[in-house]
Short mmCIF file of C-alpha atoms in Angstrom, two decimals:
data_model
loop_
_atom_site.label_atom_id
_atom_site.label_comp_id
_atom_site.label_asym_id
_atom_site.label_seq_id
_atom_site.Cartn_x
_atom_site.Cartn_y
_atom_site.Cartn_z
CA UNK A 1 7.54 -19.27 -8.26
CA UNK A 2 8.50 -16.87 -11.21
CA UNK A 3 9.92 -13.53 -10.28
CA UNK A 4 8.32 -10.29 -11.56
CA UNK A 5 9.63 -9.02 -14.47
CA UNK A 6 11.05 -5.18 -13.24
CA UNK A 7 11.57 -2.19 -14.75
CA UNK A 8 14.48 0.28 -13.78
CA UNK A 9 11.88 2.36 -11.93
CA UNK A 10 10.52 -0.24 -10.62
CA UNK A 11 13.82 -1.55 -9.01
CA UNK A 12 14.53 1.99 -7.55
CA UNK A 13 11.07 1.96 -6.17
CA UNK A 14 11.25 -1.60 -4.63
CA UNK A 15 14.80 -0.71 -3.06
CA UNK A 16 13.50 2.30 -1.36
CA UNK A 17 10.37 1.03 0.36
CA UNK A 18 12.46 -2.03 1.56
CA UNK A 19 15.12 0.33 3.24
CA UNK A 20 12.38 2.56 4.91
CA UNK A 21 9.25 0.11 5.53
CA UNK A 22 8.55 -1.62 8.60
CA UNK A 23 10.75 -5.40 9.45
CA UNK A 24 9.33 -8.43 11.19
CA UNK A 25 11.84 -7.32 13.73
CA UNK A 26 10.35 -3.75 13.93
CA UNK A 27 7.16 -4.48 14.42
CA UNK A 28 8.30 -7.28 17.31
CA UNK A 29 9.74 -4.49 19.44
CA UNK A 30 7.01 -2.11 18.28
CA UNK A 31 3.99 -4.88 19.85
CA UNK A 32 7.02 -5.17 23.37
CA UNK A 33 6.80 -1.73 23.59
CA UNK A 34 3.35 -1.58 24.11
CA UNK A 35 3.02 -4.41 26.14
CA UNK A 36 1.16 -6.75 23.58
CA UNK A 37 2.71 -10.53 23.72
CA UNK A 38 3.47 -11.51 20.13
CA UNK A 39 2.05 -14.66 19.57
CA UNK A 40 -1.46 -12.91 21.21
CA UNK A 41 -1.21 -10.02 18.69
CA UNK A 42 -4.48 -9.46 16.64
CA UNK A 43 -4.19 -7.57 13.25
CA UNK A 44 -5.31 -4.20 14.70
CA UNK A 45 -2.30 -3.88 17.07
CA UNK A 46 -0.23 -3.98 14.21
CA UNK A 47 -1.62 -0.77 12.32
CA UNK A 48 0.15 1.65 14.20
CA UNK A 49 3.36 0.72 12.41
CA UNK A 50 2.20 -1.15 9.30
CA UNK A 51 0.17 1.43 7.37
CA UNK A 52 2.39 2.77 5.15
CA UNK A 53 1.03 5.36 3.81
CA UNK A 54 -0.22 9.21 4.31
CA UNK A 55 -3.15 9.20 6.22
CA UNK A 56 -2.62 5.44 7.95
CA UNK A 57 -5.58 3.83 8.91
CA UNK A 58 -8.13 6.63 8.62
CA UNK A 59 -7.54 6.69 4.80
CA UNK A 60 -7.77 3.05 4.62
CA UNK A 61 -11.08 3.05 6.26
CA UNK A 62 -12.08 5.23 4.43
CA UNK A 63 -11.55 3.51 1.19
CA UNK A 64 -13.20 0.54 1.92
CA UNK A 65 -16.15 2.11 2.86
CA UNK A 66 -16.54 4.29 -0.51
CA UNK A 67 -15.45 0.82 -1.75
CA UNK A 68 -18.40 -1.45 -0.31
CA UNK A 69 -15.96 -4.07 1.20
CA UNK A 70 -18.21 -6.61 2.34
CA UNK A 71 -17.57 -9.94 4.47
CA UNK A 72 -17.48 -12.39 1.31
CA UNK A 73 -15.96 -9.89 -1.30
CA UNK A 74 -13.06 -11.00 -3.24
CA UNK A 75 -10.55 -8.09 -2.78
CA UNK A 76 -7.14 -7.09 -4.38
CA UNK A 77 -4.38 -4.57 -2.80
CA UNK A 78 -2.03 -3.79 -5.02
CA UNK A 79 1.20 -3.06 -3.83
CA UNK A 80 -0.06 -4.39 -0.75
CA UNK A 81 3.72 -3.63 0.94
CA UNK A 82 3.56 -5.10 4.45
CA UNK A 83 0.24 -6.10 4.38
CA UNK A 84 -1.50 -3.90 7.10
CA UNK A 85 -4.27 -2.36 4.90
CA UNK A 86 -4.76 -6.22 3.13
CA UNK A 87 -5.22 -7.48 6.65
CA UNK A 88 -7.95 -4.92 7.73
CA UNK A 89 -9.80 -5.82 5.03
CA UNK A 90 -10.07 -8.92 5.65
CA UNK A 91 -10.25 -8.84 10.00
CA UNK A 92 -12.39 -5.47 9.71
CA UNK A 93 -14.41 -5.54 6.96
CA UNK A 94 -14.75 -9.56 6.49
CA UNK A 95 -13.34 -9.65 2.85
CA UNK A 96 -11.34 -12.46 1.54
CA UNK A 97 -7.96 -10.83 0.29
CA UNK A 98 -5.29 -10.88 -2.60
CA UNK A 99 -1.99 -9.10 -2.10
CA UNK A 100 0.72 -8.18 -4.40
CA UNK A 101 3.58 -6.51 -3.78
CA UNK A 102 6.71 -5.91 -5.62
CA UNK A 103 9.58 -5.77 -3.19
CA UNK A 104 10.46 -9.30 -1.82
CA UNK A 105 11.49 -7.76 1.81
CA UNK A 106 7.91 -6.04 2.31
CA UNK A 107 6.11 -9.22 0.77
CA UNK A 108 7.99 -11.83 2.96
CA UNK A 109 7.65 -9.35 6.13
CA UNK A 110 4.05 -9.31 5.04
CA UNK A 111 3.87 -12.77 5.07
CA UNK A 112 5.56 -13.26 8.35
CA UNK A 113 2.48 -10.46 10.17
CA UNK A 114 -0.27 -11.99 8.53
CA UNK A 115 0.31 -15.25 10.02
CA UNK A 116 1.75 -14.00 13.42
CA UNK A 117 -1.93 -12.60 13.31
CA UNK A 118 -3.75 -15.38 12.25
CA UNK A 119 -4.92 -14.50 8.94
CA UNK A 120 -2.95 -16.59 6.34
CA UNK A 121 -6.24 -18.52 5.35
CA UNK A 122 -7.94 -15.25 4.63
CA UNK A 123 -5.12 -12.93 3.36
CA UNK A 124 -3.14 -14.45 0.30
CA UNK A 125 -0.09 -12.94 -0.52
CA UNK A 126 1.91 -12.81 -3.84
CA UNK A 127 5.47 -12.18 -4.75
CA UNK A 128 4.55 -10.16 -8.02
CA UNK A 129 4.36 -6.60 -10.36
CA UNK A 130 1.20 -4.75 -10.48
CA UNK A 131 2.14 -4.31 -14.40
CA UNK A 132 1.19 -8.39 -14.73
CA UNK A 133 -1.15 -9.57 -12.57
CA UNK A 134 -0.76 -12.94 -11.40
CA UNK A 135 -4.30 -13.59 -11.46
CA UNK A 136 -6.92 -14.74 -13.88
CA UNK A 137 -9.64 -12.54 -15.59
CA UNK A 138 -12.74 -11.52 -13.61
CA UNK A 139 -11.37 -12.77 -10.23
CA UNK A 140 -12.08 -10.13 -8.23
CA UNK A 141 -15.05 -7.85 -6.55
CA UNK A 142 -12.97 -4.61 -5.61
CA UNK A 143 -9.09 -3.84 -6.51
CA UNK A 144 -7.29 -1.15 -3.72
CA UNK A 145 -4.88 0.72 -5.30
CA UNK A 146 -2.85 3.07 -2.25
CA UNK A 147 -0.58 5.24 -2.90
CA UNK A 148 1.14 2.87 -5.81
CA UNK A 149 0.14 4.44 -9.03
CA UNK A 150 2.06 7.81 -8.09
CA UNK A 151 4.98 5.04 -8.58
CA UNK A 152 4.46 3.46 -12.01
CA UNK A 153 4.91 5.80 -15.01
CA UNK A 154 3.22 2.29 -17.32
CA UNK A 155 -0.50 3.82 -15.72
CA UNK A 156 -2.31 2.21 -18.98
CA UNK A 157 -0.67 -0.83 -18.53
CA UNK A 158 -1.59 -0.66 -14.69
CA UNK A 159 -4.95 0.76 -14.71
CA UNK A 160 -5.79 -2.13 -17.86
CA UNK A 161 -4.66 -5.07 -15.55
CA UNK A 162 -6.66 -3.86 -12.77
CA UNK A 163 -9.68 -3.55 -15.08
CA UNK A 164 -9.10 -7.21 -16.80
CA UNK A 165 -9.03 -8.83 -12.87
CA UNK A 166 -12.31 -7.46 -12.05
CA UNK A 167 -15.42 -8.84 -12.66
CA UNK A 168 -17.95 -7.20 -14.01
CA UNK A 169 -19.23 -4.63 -12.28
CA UNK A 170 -16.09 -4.91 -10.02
CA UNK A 171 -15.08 -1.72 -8.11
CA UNK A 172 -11.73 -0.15 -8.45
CA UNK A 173 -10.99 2.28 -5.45
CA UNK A 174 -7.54 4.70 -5.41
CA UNK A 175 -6.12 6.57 -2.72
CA UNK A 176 -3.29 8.50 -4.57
CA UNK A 177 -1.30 11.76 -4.95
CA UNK A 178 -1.78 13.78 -8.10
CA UNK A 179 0.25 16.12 -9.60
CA UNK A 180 -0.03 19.64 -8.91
CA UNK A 181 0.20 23.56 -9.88
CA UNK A 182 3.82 23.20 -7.61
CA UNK A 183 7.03 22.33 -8.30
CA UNK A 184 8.31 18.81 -6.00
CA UNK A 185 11.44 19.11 -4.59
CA UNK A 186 13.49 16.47 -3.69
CA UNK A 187 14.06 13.84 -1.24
CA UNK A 188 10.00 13.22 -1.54
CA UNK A 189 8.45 10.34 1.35
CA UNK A 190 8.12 7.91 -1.64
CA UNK A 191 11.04 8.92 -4.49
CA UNK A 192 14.36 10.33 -3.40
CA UNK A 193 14.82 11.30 -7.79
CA UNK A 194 12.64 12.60 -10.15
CA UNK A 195 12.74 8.95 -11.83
CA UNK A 196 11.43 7.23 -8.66
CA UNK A 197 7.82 9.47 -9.13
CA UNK A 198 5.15 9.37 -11.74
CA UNK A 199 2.48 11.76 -10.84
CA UNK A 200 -0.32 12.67 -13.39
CA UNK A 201 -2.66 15.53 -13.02
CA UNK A 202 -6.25 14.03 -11.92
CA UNK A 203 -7.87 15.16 -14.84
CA UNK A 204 -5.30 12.58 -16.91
CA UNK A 205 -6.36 9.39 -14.35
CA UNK A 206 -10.15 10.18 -14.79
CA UNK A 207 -9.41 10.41 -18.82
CA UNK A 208 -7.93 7.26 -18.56
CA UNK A 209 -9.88 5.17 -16.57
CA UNK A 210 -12.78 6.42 -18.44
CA UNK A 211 -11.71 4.91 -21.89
CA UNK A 212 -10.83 1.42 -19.99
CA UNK A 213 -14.33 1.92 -19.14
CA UNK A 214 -14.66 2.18 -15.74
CA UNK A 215 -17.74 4.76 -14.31
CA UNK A 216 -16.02 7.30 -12.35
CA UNK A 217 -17.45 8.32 -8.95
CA UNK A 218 -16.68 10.05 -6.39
CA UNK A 219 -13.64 12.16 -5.66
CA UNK A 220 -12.27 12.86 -2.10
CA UNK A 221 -10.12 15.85 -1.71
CA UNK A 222 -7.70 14.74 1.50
CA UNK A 223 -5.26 17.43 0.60
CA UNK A 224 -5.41 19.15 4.29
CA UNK A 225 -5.51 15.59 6.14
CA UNK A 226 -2.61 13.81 4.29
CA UNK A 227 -0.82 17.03 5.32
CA UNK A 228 -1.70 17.35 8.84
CA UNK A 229 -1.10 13.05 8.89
CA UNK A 230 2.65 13.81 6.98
CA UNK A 231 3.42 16.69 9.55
CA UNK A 232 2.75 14.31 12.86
CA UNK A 233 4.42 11.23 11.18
CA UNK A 234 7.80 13.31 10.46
CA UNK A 235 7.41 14.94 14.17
CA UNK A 236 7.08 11.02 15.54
CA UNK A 237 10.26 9.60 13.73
CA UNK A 238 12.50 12.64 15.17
CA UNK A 239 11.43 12.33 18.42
CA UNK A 240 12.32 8.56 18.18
CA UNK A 241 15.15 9.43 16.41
CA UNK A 242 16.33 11.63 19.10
CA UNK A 243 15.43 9.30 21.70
CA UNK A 244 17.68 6.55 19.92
CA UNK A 245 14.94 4.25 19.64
CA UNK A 246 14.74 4.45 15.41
CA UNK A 247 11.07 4.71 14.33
CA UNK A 248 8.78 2.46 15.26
CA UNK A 249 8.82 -0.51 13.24
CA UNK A 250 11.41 0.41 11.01
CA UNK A 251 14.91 -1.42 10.80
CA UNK A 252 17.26 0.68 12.93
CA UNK A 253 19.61 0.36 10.30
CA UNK A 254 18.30 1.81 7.59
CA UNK A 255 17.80 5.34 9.87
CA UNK A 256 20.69 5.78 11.43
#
C-alpha cells in the first residue's frame, strides 16, 4: 500500500495522538475490568475508551442524526483514529463505513477493535491523509469530519477532497472547535505547540464551504457540553492516575 504523503504538521499531529490514544492492549484491560470477555465484546462496550474526542459518544450521536445516517448509506470518517465513532455508524446506525486515519498506530489499533468486534465486513479502514483521499469521486453519501479540521492548516485542500468524494447531494457533517475571542494557552488536549493547531473562526469555515458549494445548515453551539465533557474526562484520568491504573485504554507508558 502507498504511504500518505505528510506534512511537518501533520507528523507532529500523528505522533501526538499515537502517544495519548487508546492501544489494543488498553482497551483489553479496559473490557477485563469491566468484566466483558474479549472475544464476546460488541462495538458498544468499546466506546467508553475509544471515542476520542470532547463530548464522546453523545456528540457522535448526535452527528449522525443531524447527518441522516441511514442503514445502507455509504459513510466516510475522516481521521477516523481508533475507529470507535466509524464503528457506531455502522453497528448503530446500519451504515456501511470508510475510515481514514493518518497515524499508523491508531489505524492498525483500529483495525485490530473492529474485527475483535465483528465488523471488518462493514467498517473499511485505510492507512491514509485526509489532504488525498484514497477514494474515487462521488463515492460517498455522508463524510464525518470530528474534531480533525482544528488539525490541518491545508482546510481548502481538506474541505475540496471531502466535497469531490461525495456524491451529489452528499452530506458533509463537522463536529469541530473554532477559534475564539481568547487567547489558547499551551499544552492544549490536541496540540502541545502553536504549530500542532489550526483553528479558524466559524465565520471563515462557513465562507469556505460555501464557495466549494456546499448548502450550509445548521449550527450546534456545544460550547457548555464539550466543557462540562473536558472537565469529567481530566477528573477521570487523575483519579486513575492516582490510583496507578493509567487511564483507561491508554498505553501506561505514554502517562507515566
Amino acid at each position: 500500500m502507498q504511504q500518505p504523503v505528510v506534512t511537518e504538521q501533520g507528523r507532529k499531529v500523528a505522533a501526538h495522538w499515537s502517544r495519548v490514544a487508546v492501544t489494543y492492549e488498553g482497551v483489553m484491560r479496559s473490557l477485563e475490568a469491566r468484566g466483558i470477555i474479549a472475544n464476546q465484546a460488541k462495538a458498544e462496550d468499546l466506546h467508553a475508551v475509544d471515542m476520542i474526542h470532547m463530548g464522546g459518544l453523545a456528540a457522535t450521536d448526535a452527528l449522525a442524526a443531524m447527518a441522516r445516517i441511514a442503514p445502507g448509506k455509504r459513510v466516510l470518517d475522516i481521521g477516523s483514529g481508533v475507529g470507535g465513532p466509524a464503528r457506531r455508524f455502522a453497528a448503530r446506525f446500519g451504515a456501511s463505513v470508510c475510515g481514514v486515519e493518518l497515524s499508523e498506530r491508531l489505524h492498525e489499533t483500529a483495525v485490530r477493535l473492529t474485527a475483535l468486534v465483528g465488523l471488518a465486513e462493514q467498517v473499511h479502514l485505510t492507512h491514509g491523509s485526509a489532504l488525498a483521499l484514497p477514494f474515487d469521486d462521488s463515492t460517498f453519501d455522508v463524510a464525518m469530519i470530528q474534531h480533525v479540521a482544528m488539525q490541518i492548516a491545508e482546510k481548502e485542500q481538506l474541505f475540496a477532497e471531502a466535497a469531490r468524494v461525495l456524491k451529489p447531494g452528499g452530506r458533509l457533517a463537522l463536529h469541530e472547535i473554532f477559534a475564539g475571542a481568547g487567547v489558547l494557552h499551551y499544552p492544549l488536549p490536541w496540540a502541545t505547540e502553536p504549530g500542532m493547531s489550526a483553528l479558524e473562526p466559524l465565520a471563515d469555515c462557513i465562507a469556505r464551504l460555501t464557495r466549494l458549494g456546499f448548502e450550509v445548515g445548521e449550527f450546534v453551539d456545544q460550547s457548555e457540553e464539550g466543557s462540562r465533557f473536558h472537565a469529567a474526562a481530566i477528573a477521570t484520568y487523575d483519579q486513575a492516575l492516582a490510583a496507578g491504573e493509567g487511564a483507561l485504554g491508554l498505553d501506561r507508558s505514554a502517562t507515566e
